[in-house]
Short mmCIF file of C-alpha atoms in Angstrom, two decimals:
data_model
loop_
_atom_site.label_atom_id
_atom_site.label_comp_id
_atom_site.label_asym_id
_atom_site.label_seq_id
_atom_site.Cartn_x
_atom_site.Cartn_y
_atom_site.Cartn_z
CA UNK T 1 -68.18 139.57 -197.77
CA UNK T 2 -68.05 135.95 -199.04
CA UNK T 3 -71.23 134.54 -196.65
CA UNK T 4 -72.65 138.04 -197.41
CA UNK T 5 -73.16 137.61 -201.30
CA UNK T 6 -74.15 133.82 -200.71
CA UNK T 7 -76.69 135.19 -198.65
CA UNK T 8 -77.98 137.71 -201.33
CA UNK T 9 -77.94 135.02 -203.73
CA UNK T 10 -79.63 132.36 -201.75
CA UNK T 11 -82.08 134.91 -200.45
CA UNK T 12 -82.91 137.18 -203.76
CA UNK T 13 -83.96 134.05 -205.75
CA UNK T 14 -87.68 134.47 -204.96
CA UNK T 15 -87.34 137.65 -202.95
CA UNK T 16 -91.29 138.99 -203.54
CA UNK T 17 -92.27 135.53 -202.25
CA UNK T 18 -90.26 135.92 -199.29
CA UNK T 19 -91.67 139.43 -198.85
CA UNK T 20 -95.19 138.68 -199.26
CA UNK T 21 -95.64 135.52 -197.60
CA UNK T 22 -93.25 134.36 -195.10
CA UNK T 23 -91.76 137.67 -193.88
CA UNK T 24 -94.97 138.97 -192.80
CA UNK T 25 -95.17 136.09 -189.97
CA UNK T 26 -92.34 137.39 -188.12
CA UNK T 27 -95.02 140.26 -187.29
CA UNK T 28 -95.79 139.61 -183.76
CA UNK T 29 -91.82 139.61 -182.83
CA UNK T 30 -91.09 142.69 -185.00
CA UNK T 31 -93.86 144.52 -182.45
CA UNK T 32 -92.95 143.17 -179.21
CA UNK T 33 -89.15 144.22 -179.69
CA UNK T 34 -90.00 147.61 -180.89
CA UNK T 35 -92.40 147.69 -177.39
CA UNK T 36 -90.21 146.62 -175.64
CA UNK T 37 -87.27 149.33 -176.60
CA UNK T 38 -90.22 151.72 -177.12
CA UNK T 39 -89.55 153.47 -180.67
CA UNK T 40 -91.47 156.03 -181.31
CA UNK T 41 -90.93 159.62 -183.45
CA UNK T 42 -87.73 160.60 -184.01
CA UNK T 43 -86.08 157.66 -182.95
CA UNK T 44 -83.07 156.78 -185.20
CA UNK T 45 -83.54 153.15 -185.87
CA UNK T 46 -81.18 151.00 -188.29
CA UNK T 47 -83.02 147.54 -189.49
CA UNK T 48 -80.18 145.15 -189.69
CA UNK T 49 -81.13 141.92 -192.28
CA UNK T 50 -84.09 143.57 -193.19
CA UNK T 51 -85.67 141.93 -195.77
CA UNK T 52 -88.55 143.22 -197.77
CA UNK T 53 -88.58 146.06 -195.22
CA UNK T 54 -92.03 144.47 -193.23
CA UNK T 55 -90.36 145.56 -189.88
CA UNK T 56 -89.30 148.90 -191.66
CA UNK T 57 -92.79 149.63 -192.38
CA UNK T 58 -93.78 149.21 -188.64
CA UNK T 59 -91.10 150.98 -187.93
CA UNK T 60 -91.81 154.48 -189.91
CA UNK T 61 -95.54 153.71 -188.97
CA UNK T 62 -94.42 154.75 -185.37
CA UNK T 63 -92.68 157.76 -186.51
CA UNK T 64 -89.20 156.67 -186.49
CA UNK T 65 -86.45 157.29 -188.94
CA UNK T 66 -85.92 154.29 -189.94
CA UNK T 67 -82.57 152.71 -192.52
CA UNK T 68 -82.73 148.83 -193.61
CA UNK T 69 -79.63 146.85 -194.61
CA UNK T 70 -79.87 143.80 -195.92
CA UNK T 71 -77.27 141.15 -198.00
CA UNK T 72 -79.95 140.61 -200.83
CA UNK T 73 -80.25 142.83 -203.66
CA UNK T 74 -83.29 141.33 -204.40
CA UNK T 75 -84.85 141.98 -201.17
CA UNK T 76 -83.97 145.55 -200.72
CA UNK T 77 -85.18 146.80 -204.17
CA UNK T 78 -88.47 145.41 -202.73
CA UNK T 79 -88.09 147.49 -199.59
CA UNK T 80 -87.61 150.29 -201.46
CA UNK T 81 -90.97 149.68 -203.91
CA UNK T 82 -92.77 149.40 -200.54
CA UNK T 83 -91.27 152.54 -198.35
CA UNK T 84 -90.30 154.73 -200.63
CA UNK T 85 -89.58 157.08 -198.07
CA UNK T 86 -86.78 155.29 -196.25
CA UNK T 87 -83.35 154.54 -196.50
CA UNK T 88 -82.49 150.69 -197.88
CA UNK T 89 -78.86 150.16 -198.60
CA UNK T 90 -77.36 146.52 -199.83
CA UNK T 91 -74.52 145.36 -197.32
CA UNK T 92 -73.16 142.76 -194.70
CA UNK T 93 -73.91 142.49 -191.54
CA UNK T 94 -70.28 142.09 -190.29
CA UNK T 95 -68.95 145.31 -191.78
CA UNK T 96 -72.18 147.79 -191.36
CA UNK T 97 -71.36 150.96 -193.96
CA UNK T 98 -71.86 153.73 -191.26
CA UNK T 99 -70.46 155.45 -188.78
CA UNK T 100 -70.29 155.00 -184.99
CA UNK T 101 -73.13 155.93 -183.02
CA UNK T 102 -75.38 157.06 -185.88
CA UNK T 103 -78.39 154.84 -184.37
CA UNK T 104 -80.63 155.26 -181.44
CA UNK T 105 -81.86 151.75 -181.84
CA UNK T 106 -80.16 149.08 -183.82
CA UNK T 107 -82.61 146.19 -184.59
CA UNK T 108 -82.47 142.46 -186.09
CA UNK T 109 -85.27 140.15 -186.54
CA UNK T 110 -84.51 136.54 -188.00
CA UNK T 111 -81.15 137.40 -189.26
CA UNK T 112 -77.99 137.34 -187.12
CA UNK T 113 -77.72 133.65 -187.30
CA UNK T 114 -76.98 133.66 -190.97
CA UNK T 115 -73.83 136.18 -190.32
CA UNK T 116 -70.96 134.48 -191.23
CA UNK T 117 -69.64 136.00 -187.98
CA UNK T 118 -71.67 136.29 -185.17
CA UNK T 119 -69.72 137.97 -182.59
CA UNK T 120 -68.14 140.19 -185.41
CA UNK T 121 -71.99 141.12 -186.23
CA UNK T 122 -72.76 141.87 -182.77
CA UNK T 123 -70.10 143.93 -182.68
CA UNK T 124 -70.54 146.23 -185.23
CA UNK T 125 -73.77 146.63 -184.03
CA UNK T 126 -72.73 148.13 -180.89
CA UNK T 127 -70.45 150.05 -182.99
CA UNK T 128 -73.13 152.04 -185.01
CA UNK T 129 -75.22 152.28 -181.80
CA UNK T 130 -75.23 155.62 -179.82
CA UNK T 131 -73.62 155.20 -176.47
CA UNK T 132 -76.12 154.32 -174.00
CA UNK T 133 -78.87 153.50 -177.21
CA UNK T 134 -80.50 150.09 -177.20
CA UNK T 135 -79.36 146.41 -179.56
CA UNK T 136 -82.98 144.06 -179.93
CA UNK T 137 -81.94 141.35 -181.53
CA UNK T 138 -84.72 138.45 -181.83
CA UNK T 139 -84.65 134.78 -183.31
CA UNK T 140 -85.80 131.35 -183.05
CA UNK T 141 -86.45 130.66 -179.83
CA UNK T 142 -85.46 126.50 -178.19
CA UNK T 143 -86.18 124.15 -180.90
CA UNK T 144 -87.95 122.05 -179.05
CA UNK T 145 -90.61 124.56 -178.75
CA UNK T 146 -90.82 125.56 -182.76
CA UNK T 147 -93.55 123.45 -184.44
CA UNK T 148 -91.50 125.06 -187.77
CA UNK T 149 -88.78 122.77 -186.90
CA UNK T 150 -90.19 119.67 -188.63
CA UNK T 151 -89.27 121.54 -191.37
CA UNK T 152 -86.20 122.09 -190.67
CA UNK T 153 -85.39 118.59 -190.05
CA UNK T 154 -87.09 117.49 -192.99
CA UNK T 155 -84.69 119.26 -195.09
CA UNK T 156 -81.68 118.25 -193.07
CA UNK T 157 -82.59 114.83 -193.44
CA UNK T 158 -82.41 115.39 -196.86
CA UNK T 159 -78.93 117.01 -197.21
CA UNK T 160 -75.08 114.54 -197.70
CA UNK T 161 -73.92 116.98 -195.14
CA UNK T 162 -75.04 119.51 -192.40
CA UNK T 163 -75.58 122.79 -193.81
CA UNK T 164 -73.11 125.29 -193.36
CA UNK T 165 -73.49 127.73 -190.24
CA UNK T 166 -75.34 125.62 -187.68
CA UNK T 167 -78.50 126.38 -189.64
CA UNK T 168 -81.41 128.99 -188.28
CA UNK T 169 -81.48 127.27 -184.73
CA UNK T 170 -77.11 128.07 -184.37
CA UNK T 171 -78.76 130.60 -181.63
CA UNK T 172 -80.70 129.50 -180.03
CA UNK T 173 -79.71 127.57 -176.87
CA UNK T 174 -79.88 128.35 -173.65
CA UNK T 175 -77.66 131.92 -173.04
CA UNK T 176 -76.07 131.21 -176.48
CA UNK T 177 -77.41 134.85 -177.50
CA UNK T 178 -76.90 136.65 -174.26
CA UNK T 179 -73.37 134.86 -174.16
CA UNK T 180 -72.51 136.52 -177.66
CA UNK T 181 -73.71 139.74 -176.02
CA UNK T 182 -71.21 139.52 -173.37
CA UNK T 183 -68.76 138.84 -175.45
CA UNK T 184 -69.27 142.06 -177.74
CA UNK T 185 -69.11 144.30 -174.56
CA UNK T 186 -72.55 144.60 -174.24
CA UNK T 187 -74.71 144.89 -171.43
CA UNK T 188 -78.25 142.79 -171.77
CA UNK T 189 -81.24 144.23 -170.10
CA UNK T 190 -83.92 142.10 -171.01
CA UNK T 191 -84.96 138.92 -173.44
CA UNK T 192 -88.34 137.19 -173.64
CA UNK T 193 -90.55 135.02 -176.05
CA UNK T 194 -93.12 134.98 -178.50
CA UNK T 195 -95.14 132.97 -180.02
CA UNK T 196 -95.00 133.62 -184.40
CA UNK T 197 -97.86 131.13 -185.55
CA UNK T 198 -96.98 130.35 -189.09
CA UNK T 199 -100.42 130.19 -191.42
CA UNK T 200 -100.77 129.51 -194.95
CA UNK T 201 -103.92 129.20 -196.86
CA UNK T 202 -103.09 125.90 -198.95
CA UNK T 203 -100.33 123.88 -199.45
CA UNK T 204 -99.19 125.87 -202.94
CA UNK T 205 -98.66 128.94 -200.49
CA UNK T 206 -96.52 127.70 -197.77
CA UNK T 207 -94.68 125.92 -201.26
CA UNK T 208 -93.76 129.46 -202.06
CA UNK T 209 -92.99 131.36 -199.00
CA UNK T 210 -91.39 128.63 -197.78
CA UNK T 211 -89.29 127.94 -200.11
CA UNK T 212 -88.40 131.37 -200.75
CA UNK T 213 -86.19 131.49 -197.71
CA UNK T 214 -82.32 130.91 -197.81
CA UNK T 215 -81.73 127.30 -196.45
CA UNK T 216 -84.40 126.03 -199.24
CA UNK T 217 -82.70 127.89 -201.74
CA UNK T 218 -79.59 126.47 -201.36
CA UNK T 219 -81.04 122.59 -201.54
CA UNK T 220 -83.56 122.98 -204.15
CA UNK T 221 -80.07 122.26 -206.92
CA UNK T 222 -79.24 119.52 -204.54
CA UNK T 223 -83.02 117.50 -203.50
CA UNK T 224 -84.53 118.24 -206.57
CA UNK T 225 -87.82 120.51 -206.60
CA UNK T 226 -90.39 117.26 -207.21
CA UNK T 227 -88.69 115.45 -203.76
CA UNK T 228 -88.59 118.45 -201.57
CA UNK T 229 -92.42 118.64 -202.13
CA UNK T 230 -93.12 115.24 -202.00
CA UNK T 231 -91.09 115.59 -198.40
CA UNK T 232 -92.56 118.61 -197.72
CA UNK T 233 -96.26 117.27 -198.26
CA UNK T 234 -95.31 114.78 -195.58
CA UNK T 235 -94.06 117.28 -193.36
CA UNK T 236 -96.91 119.52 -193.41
CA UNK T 237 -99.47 117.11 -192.83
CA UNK T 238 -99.83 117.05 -188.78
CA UNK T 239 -100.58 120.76 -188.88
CA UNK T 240 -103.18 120.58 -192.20
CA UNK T 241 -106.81 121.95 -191.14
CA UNK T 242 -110.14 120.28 -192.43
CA UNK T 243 -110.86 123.06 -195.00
CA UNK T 244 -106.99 123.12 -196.57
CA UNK T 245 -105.13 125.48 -194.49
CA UNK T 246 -102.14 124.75 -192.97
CA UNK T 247 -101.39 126.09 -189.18
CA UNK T 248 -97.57 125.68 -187.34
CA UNK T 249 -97.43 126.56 -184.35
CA UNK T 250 -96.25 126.96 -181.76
CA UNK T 251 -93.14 129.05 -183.27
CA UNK T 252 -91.84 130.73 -180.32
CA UNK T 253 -89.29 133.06 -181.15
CA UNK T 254 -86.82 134.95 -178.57
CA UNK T 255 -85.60 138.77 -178.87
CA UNK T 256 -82.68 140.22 -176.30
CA UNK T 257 -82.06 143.58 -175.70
CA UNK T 258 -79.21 145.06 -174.55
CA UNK T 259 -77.75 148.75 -174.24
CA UNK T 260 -75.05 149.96 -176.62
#
């Protein structure tokens, strides 16, 4: 539970941020995995790491019963003010608080690599999926084809030491996912890409949803807010448009799915 309540910590510091601004540009992974394991009513889905319940929403939208867990307190009373309707319980990843096979569909977007376990995360959840139910679990995709990741390297650059974990590409190499898979016992049956352009309308957005994730959290006590900006302003700058906006891309992201 240690990584878990870092997490919440790191996470929960500017969790309506997070919510509002950044969270929403995972949208056009969130849809193609629920396409591709093709929720729909009644479908018993569990949202594993998620967030300000974005996917959630989708997710109910399409008539499923949906439940989010997430590590950050902050994060899930903000699910909660959103979907009032839907189960949102605080919790790790690693040691999921229900029982075996109570989901049809077991779903994480953007948050397995932050587990402080990764095969025990896969694990448990195949553990809480029905038997022959479906896993979609989706992520960076190959750095080299994230514009986002001059951000990433910005802040690394930054940093004494390495941050802890491997960082939100730990992933994402070739058949490192699929590998994990095998490892858990489970069987994959498909993975593809997507493309998640990032867009902010000026720089005092991306400031905020940016910095609302996790990894920024944690150096902002080390960098110094008025250097991370002044590095960030730098960072930004290839992908600044002529009337203030600023465009990443292309972010492709990767999703697996495999049957529990």
């Amino acid at each position: 539970m240690e990584t878990a309540t870092v997490q919440s910590e790191l996470w929960g510091k500017a969790a309506r941020d997070w919510a509002d601004i950044q969270e929403p540009m995972n949208r056009p992974l969130w849809e193609a995995m629920l396409n591709a394991t093709h929720v729909g009513p009644g479908t018993r889905l569990l949202d594993v790491g998620c967030g300000g319940g974005g996917a959630s929403l989708l997710v109910a939208a399409r008539g499923a019963q949906v439940t989010g867990l997430d590590a950050a307190e902050g994060l899930i009373a903000f699910a909660r003010e959103r979907a009032p309707n839907s189960e949102f319980r605080v919790g790790d990843m690693v040691d999921l608080p229900f029982a075996d096979g109570a989901f049809d569909l077991v779903f994480a977007a953007n948050s397995i690599q932050f587990a402080g376990d990764w095969l025990a995360a896969l694990r448990e959840l195949g553990r809480v999926c029905v038997l022959n139910g479906r896993i979609a679990v989706g992520l960076f995709g190959p750095p080299e084809k994230v514009a986002f990741r001059a951000i990433f390297e910005t802040i690394s650059a930054m940093l004494p030491e390495p941050l802890s974990g491997g960082g939100p590409f730990a992933l994402s190499g070739p058949g490192k996912l699929e590998g994990l898979f095998e490892q858990a016992g489970l069987s994959v049956l498909a993975s593809d890409e997507i493309d998640c352009p990032f867009g902010y309308p000026d720089f005092a957005t991306f400031w905020r949803g940016t910095t609302a994730a996790g990894p920024f959290q944690s150096i902002l006590p080390v960098v110094g807010e008025a250097q991370l900006k002044l590095a960030l302003r730098d960072a930004v700058e290839p992908f600044c448009c002529g009337d203030g906006r600023i465009l990443i891309r292309p972010n492709r992201f990767k999703y697996v799915v495999a049957a529990g």
